[in-house]
Short mmCIF file of C-alpha atoms in Angstrom, two decimals:
data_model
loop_
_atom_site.label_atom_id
_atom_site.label_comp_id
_atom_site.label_asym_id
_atom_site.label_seq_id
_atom_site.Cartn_x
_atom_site.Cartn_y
_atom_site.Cartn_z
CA UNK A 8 46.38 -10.28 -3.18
CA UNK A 9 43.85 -11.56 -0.62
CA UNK A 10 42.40 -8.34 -0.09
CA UNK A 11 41.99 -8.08 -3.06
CA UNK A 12 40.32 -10.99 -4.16
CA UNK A 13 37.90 -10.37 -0.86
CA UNK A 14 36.95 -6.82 -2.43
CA UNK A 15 36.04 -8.42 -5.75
CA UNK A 16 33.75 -11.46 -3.72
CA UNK A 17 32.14 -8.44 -1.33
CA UNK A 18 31.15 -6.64 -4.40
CA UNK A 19 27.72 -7.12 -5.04
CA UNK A 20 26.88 -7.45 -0.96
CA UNK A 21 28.44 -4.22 -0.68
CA UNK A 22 25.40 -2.87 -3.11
CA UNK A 23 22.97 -5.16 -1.55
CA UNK A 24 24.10 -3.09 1.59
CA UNK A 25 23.28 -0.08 0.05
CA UNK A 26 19.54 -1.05 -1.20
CA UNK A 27 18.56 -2.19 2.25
CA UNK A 28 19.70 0.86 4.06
CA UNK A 29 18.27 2.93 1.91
CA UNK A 30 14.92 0.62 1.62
CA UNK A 31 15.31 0.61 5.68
CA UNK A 32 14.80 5.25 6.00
CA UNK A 33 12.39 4.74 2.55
CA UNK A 34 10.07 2.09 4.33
CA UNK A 35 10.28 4.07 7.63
CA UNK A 36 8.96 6.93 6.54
CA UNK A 37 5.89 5.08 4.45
CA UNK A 38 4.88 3.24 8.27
CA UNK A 39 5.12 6.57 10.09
CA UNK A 40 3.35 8.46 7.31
CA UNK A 41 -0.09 8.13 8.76
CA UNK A 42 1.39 9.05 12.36
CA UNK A 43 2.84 12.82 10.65
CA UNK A 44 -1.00 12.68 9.30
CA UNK A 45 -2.41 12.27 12.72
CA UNK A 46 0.24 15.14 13.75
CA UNK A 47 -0.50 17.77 11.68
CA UNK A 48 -4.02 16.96 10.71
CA UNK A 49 -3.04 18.59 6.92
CA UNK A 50 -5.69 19.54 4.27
CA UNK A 51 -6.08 17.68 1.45
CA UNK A 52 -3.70 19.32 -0.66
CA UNK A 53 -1.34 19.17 2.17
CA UNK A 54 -1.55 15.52 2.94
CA UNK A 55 -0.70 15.36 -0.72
CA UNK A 56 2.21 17.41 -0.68
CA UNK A 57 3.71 15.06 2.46
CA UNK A 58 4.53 12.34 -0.59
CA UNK A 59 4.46 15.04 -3.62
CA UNK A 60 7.67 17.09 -2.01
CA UNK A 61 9.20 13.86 -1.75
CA UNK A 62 8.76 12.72 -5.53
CA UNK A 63 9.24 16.08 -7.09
CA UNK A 64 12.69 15.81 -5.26
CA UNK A 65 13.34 12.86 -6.66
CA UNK A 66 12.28 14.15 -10.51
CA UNK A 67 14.61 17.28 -10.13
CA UNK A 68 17.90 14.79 -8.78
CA UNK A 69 17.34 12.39 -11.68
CA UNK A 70 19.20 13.96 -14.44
CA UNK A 71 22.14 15.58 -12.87
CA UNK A 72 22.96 12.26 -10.79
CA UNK A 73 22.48 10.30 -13.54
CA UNK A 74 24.61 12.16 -16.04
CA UNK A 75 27.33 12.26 -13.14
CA UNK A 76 27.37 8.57 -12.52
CA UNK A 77 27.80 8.09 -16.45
CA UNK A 78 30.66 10.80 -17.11
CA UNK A 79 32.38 10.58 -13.29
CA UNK A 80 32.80 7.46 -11.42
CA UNK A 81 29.48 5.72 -10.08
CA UNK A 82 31.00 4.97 -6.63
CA UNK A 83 32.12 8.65 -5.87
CA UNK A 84 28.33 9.93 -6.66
CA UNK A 85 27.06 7.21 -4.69
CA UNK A 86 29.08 8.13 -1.23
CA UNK A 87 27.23 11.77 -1.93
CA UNK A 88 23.83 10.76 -1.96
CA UNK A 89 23.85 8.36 0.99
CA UNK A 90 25.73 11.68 2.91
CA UNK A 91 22.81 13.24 1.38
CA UNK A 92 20.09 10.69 3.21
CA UNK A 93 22.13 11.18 6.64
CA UNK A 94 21.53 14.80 6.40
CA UNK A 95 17.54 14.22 5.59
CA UNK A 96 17.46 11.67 8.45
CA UNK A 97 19.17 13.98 11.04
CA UNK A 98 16.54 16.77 10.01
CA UNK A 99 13.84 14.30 10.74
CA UNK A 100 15.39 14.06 14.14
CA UNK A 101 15.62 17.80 14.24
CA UNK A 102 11.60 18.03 13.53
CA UNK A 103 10.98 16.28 16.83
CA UNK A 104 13.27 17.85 18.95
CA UNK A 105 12.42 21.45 17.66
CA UNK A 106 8.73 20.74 16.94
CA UNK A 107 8.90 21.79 13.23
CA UNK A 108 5.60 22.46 10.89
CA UNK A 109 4.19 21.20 7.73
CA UNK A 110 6.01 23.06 5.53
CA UNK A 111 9.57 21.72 7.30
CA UNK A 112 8.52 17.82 7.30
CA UNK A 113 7.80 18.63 3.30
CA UNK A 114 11.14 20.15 3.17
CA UNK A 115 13.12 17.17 4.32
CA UNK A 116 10.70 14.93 3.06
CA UNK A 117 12.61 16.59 0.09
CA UNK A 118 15.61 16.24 0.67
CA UNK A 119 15.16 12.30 1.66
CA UNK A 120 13.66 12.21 -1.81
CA UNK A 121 16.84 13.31 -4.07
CA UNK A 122 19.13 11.06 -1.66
CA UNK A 123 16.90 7.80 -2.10
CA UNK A 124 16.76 8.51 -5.61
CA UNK A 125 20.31 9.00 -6.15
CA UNK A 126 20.93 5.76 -4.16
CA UNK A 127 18.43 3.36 -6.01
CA UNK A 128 19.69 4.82 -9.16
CA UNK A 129 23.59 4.42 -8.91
CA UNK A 130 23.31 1.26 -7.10
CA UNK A 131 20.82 -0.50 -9.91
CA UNK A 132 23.51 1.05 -12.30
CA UNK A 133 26.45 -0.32 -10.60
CA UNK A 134 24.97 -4.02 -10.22
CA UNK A 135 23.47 -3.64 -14.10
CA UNK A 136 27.57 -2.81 -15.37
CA UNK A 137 28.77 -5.38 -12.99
CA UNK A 138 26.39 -8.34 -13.71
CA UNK A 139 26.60 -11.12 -16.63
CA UNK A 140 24.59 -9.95 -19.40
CA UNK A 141 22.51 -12.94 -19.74
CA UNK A 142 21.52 -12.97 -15.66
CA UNK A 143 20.98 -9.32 -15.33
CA UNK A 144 17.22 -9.46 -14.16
CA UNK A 145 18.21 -12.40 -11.60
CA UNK A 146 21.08 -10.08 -10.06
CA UNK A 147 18.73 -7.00 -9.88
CA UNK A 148 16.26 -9.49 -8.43
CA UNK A 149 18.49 -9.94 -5.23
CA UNK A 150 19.20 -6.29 -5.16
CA UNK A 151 15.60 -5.42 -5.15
CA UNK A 152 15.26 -8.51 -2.47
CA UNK A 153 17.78 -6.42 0.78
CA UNK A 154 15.50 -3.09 -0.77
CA UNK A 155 12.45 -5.08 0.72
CA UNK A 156 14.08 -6.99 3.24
CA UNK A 157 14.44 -3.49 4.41
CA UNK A 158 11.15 -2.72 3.76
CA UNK A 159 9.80 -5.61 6.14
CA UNK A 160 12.35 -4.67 8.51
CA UNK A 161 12.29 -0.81 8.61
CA UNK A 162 8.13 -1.04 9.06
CA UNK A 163 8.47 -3.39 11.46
CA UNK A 164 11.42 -2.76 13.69
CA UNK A 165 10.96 0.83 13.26
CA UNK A 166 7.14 0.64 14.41
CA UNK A 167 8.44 -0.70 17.36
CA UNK A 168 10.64 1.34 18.29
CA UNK A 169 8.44 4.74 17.79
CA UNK A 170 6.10 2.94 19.79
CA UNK A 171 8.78 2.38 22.79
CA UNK A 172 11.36 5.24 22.14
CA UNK A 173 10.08 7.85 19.78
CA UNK A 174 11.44 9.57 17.10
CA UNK A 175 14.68 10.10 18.12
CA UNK A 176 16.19 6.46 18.40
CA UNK A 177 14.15 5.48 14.66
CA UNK A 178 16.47 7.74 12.95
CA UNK A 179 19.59 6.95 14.79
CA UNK A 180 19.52 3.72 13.71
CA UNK A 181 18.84 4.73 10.00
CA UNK A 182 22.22 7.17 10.31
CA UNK A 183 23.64 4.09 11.73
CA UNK A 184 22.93 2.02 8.29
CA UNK A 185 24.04 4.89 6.15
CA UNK A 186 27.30 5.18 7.64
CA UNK A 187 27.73 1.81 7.57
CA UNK A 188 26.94 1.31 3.80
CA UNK A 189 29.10 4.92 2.85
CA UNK A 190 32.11 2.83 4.33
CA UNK A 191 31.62 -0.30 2.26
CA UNK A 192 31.32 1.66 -0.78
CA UNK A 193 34.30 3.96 0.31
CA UNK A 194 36.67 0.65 1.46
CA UNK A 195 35.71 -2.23 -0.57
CA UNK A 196 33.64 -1.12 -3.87
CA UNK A 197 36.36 -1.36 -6.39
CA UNK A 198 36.04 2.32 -8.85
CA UNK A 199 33.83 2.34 -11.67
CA UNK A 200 36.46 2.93 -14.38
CA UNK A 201 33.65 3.50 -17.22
CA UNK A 202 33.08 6.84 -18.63
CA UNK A 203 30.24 8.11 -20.87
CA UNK A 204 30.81 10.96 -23.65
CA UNK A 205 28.34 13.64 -24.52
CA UNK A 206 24.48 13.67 -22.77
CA UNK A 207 23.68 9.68 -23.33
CA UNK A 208 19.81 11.07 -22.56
CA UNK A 209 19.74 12.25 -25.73
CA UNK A 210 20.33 9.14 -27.88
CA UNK A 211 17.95 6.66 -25.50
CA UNK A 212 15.21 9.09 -25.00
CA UNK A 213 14.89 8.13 -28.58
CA UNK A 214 15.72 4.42 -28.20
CA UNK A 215 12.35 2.80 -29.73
CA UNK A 216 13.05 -0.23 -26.59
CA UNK A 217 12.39 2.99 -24.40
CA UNK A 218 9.68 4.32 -25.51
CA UNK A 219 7.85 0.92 -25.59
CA UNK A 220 8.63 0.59 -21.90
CA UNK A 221 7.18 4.08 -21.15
CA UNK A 222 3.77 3.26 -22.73
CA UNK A 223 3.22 1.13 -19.68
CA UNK A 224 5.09 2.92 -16.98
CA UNK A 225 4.00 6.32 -17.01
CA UNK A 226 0.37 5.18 -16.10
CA UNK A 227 1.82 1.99 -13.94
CA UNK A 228 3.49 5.29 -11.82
CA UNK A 229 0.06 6.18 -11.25
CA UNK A 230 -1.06 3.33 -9.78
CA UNK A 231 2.09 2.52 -7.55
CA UNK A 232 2.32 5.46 -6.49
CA UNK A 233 -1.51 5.64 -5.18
CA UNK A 234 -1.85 2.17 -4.10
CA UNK A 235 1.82 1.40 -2.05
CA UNK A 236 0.63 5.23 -0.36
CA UNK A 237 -3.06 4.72 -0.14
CA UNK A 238 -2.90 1.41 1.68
CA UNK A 239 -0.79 2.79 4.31
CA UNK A 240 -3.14 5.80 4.96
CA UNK A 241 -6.34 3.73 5.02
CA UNK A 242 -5.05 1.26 7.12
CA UNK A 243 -3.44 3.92 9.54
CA UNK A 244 -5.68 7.00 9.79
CA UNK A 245 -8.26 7.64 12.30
CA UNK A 246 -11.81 5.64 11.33
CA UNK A 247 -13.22 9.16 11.45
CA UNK A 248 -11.07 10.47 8.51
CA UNK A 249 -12.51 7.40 6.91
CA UNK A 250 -9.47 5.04 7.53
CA UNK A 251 -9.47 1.58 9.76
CA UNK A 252 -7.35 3.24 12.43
CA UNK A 253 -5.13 0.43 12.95
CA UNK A 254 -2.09 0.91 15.68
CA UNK A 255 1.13 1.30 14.11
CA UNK A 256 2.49 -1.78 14.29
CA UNK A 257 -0.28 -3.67 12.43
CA UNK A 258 0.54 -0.79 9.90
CA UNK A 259 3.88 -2.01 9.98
CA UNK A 260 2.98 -5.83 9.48
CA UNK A 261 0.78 -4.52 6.32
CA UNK A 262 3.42 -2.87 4.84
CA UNK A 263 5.80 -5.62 5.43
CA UNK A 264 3.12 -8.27 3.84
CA UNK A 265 3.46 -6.61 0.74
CA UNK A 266 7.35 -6.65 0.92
CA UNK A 267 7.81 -10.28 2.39
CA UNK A 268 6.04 -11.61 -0.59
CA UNK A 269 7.98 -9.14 -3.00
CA UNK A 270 11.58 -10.14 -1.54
CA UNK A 271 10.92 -13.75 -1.19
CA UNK A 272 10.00 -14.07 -5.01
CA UNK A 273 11.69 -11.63 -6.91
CA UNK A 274 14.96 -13.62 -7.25
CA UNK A 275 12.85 -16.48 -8.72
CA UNK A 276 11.03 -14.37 -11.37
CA UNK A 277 14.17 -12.35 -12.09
CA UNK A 278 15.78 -15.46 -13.18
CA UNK A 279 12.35 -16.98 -15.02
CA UNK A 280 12.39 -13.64 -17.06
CA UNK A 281 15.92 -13.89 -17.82
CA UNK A 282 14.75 -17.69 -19.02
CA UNK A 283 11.09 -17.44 -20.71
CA UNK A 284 11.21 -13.30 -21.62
CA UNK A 285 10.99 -10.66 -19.54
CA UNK A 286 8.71 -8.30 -21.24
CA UNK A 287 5.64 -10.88 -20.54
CA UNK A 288 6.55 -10.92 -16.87
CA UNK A 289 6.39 -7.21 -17.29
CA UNK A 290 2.58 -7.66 -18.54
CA UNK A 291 1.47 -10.30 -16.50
CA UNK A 292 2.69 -8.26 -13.25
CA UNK A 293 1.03 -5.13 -13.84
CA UNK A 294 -2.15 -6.68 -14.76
CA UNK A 295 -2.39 -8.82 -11.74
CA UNK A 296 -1.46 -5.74 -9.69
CA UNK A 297 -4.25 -3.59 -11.10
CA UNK A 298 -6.64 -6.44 -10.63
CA UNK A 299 -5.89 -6.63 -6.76
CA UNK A 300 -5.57 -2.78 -5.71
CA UNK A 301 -9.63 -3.03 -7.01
CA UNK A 302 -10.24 -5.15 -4.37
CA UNK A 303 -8.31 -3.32 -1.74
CA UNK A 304 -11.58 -1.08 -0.53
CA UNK A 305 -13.70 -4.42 -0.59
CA UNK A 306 -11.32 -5.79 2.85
CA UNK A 307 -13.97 -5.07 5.38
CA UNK A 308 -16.63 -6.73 2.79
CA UNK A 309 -14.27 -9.72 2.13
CA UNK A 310 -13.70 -10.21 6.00
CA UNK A 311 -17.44 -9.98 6.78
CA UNK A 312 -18.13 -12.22 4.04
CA UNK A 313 -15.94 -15.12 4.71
CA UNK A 314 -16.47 -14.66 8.66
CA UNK A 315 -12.20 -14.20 9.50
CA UNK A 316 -11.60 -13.49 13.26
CA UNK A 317 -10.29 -11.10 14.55
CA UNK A 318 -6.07 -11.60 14.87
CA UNK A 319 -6.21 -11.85 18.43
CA UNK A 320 -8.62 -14.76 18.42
CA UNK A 321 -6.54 -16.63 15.65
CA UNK A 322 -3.53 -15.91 18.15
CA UNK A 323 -5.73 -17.84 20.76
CA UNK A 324 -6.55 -20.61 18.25
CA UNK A 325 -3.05 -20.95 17.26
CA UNK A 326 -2.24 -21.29 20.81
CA UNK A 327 -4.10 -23.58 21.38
CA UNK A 328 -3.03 -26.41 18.88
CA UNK A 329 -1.17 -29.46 19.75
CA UNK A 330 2.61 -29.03 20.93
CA UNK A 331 1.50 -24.98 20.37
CA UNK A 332 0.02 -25.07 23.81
CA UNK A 333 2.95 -26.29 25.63
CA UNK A 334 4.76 -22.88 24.24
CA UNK A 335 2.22 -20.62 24.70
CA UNK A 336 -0.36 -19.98 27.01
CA UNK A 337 -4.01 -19.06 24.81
CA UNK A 338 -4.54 -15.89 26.72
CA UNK A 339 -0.95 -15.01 27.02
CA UNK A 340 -0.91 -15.19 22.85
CA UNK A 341 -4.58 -13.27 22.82
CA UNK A 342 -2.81 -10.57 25.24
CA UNK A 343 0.23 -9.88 23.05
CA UNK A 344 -1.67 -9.25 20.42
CA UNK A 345 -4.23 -7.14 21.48
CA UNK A 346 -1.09 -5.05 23.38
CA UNK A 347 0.93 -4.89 19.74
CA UNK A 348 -1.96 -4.73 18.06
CA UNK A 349 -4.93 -3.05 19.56
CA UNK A 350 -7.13 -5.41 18.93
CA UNK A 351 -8.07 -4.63 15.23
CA UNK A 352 -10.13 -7.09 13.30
CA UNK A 353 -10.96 -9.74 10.75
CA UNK A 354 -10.31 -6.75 8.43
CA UNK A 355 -6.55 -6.60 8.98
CA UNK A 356 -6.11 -9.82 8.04
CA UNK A 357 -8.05 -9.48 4.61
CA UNK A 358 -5.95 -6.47 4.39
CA UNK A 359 -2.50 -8.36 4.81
CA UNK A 360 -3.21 -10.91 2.59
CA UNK A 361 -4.27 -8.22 -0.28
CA UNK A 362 -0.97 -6.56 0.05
CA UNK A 363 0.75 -9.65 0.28
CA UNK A 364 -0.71 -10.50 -3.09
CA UNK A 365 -0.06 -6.91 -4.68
CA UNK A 366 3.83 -7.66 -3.50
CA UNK A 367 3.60 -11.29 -5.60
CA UNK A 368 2.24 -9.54 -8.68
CA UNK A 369 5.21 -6.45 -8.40
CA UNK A 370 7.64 -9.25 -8.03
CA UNK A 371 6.74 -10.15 -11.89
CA UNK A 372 6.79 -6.97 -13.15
CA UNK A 373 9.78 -5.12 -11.45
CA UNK A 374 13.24 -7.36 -11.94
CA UNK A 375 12.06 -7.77 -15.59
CA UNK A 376 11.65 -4.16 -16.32
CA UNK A 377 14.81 -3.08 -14.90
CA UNK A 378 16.75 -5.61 -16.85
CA UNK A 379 15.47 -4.12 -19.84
CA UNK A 380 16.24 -0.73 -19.36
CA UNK A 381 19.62 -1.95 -18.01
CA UNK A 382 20.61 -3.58 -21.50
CA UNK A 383 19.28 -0.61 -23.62
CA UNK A 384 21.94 1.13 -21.46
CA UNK A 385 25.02 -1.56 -21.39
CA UNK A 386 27.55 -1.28 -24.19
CA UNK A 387 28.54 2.07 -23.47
CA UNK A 388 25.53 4.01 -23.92
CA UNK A 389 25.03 4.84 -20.43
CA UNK A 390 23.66 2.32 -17.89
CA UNK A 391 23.01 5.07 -15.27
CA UNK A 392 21.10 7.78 -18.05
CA UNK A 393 18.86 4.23 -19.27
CA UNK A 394 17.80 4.24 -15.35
CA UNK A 395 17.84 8.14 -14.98
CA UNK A 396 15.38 8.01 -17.70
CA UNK A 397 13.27 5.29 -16.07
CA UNK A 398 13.49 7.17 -13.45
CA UNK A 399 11.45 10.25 -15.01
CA UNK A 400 8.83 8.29 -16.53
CA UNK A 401 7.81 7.92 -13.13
CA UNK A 402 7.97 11.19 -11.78
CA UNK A 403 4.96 12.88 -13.28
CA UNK A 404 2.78 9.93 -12.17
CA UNK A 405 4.52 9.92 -8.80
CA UNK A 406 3.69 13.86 -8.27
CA UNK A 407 0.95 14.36 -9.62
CA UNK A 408 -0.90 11.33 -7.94
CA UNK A 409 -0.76 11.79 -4.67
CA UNK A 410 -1.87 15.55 -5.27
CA UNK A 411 -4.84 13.54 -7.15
CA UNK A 412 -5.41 11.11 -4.13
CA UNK A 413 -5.18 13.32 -1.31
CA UNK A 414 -8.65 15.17 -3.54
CA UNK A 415 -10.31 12.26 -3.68
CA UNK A 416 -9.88 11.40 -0.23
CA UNK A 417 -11.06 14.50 0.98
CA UNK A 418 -13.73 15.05 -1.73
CA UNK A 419 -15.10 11.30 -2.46
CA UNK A 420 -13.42 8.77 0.14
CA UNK A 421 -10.26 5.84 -0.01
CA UNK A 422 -12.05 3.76 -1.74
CA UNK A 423 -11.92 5.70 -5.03
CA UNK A 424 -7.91 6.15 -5.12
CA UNK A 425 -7.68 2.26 -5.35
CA UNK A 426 -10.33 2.38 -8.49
CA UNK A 427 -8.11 5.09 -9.86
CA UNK A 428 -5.00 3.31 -9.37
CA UNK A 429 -6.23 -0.08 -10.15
CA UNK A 430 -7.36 1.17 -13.52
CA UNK A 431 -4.21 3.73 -14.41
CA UNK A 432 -2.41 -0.21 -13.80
CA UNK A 433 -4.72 -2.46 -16.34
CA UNK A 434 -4.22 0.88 -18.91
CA UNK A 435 -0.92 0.64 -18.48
CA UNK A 436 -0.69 -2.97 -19.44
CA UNK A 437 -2.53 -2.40 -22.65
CA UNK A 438 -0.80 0.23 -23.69
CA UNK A 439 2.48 -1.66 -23.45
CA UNK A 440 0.86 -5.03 -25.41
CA UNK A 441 -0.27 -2.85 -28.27
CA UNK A 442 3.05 -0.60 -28.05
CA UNK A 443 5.35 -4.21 -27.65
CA UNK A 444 3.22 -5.67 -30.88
CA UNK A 445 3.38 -2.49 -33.18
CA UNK A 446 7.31 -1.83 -32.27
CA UNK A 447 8.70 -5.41 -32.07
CA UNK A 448 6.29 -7.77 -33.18
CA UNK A 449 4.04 -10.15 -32.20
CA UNK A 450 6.64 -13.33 -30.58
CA UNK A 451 8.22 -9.62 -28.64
CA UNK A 452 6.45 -11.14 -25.17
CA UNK A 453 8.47 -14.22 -24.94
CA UNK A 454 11.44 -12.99 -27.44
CA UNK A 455 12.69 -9.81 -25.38
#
């Protein structure tokens, strides 16, 4: 009876588990993207392909994982795909030991995408069935909170330990975290017992809720998919592919600004949507996200502008406050930096703060949506098809995208994929208002 009543409590942390190590080999990758780009040096096209392969992956895996988590049981199909992301991160490994090409990194980059997918998919599903009805957004909000706690982690820790170790011990500890979460599913997840008749995709493809929701996310793809990418790249490459060439751990620090700020409030808003309505939380958080990926190429204007220092002389200011200075010596503090960080300036800090603010303005926008598509699927219609088709919505902006960006890097410069992603964000928005007003009236932003 105990054990029992501890596998019913260890539930939910038991999917939590699964987000973050999932989040941990996701955010990994997206830090040591610009290091593969130093690496291979790709073409345009290529460089596009490096995050393309990964989200045509993910398009192809949606339906048949989807459907199998409706008509089999969810926790089965979920011990698959995270065998599935063991086997990507092991050929990652493989890559570095046997000095694979282009065309190989693209391959696994492939294979990573159908088992993240799968993951994010069946484990949203599992915590949408399992969750009151009337809290959904707040439980998906603490879900979505270990998938960035891993986010701040994996860039960070994993930064690190490239830096130190290489390759090789970065993916041993993502294995690590998969096994770990495939034995929590396999020992204390109890089975899903619900069952799904027929092809659910058929009835909520139609669902008018649906198709309301698409209106804004198939251009909001767009922009995610440029902007989360872009950053990284422009912060990371080389200043003479027209990047800021920052080390790799103040990469990691400004991917991890932009999931900090994203985990720390996404509870909160989860459970204000659940409150005040969660389709204006879905507007007000795209629109705000549009508005700051505009200002992202404008960091080395902003920092000139407002004079910032450079981070290793605010380390030696910070040192050198009162009851600071007993800690810390000012040069000691100046020196770590500069070793961690190589020095980079005013501009990085401009740069954290704008991803910071893109992760408050996602933090709106994401719990909220998913509880909606999670009730258009409760009932019995097929939680894990209502997410499956989220899912694709976001696949032709996700592919297509970075094939777009990786162009306009080469052909224009960085600064024009945030304009193009900023925009495809504030189009989104207004196509959702006028779809939301036509479809369910004009009290739909606070009523649904």
């Amino acid at each position: 009876m105990t054990f029992g009543l501890d596998r019913t409590r260890l539930q939910f942390p038991v999917l939590y588990l699964t987000r973050f190590a999932t989040g941990f080999g996701f955010a990994t990758l997206a830090v040591l993207l610009a290091t593969y780009v130093n690496q291979y040096d790709p073409s345009g096209l290529m460089l596009g392909l490096f995050t393309s392969g990964f989200a045509i992956a993910q398009t192809i895996a949606v339906v048949p994982i989807a459907y199998l988590g409706d008509a089999r049981d969810k926790r089965n199909v979920l011990v698959g795909v995270l065998a599935l992301g063991v086997l990507a991160y092991v050929g990652f490994a493989a890559l570095d030991v046997y000095s694979g090409g282009e065309w190989a990194f693209v391959g696994v980059r492939a294979v990573q995408g159908a088992a993240v997918t799968g993951s994010g998919l069946l484990s949203l599903a599992l915590v949408g069935d399992r969750s009151p009805p009337t809290e959904t957004a707040q439980f998906i909000g603490k879900a979505n909170s270990w998938r960035l706690l891993a986010g701040i982690l994996g860039g960070g820790v994993s930064g690190i330990l490239y830096d130190v170790y290489g390759f090789g011990v970065v993916y041993s500890v993502i294995v690590g975290l998969l096994s770990v979460a495939m034995a929590g599913v396999v020992f204390v997840l109890s089975p899903d017992t619900t069952r799904v008749e027929g092809f659910p995709f058929r009835d909520l493809a139609v669902n008018a809720r649906i198709l309301t929701l698409t209106g804004f996310r198939a251009p909001y793809a767009v922009a995610v998919t440029l902007v989360r990418t872009w950053v990284l790249l422009y912060a990371g490459v080389e200043a003479l592919q027209g990047g800021l060439g920052f080390a790799v751990a103040a990469v990691s620090i400004v991917y991890g600004a932009e999931r900090f700020t994203n985990m720390i409030c996404q509870p909160y808003t989860g459970r204000l949507s659940d409150r005040f309505g969660r389709a204006m939380f879905v507007a007000a958080g795209g629109g705000a996200y549009g508005l700051v990926a505009l200002a992202v190429p404008f960091a080395p204007d902003l920092a000139s502008a407002i004079a910032l220092p450079s981070a290793s002389a605010l380390a030696t200011a910070v040192a050198g406050l009162p009851g600071v200075d007993a800690l810390v010596d000012a040069s000691t503090a100046a020196g770590l930096v500069e070793r961690g960080l190589d020095t980079p300036s005013g501009t990085f800090l401009v740069l954290v703060a704008l991803n910071g603010l893109l992760g408050v303005a996602d933090s709106f926008r994401e719990p909220a949506s998913m509880a909606l598509f999670a009730d258009e699927g409760s009932d019995g219609d097929g939680v894990a098809s209502s997410f499956g088709i989220r899912e694709l919505v976001w696949r032709p902006g996700s592919v297509l995208a970075p094939l777009a960006g990786g162009v306009l890097t080469e052909q224009v410069g960085y600064a024009s994929v945030f304009y193009v992603g900023g925009a495809s964000a504030l189009v989104g928005v207004g196509a959702f208002l006028a779809a939301l007003w036509y479809t369910q009236g004009a009290d739909a932003l606070t009523s649904w």
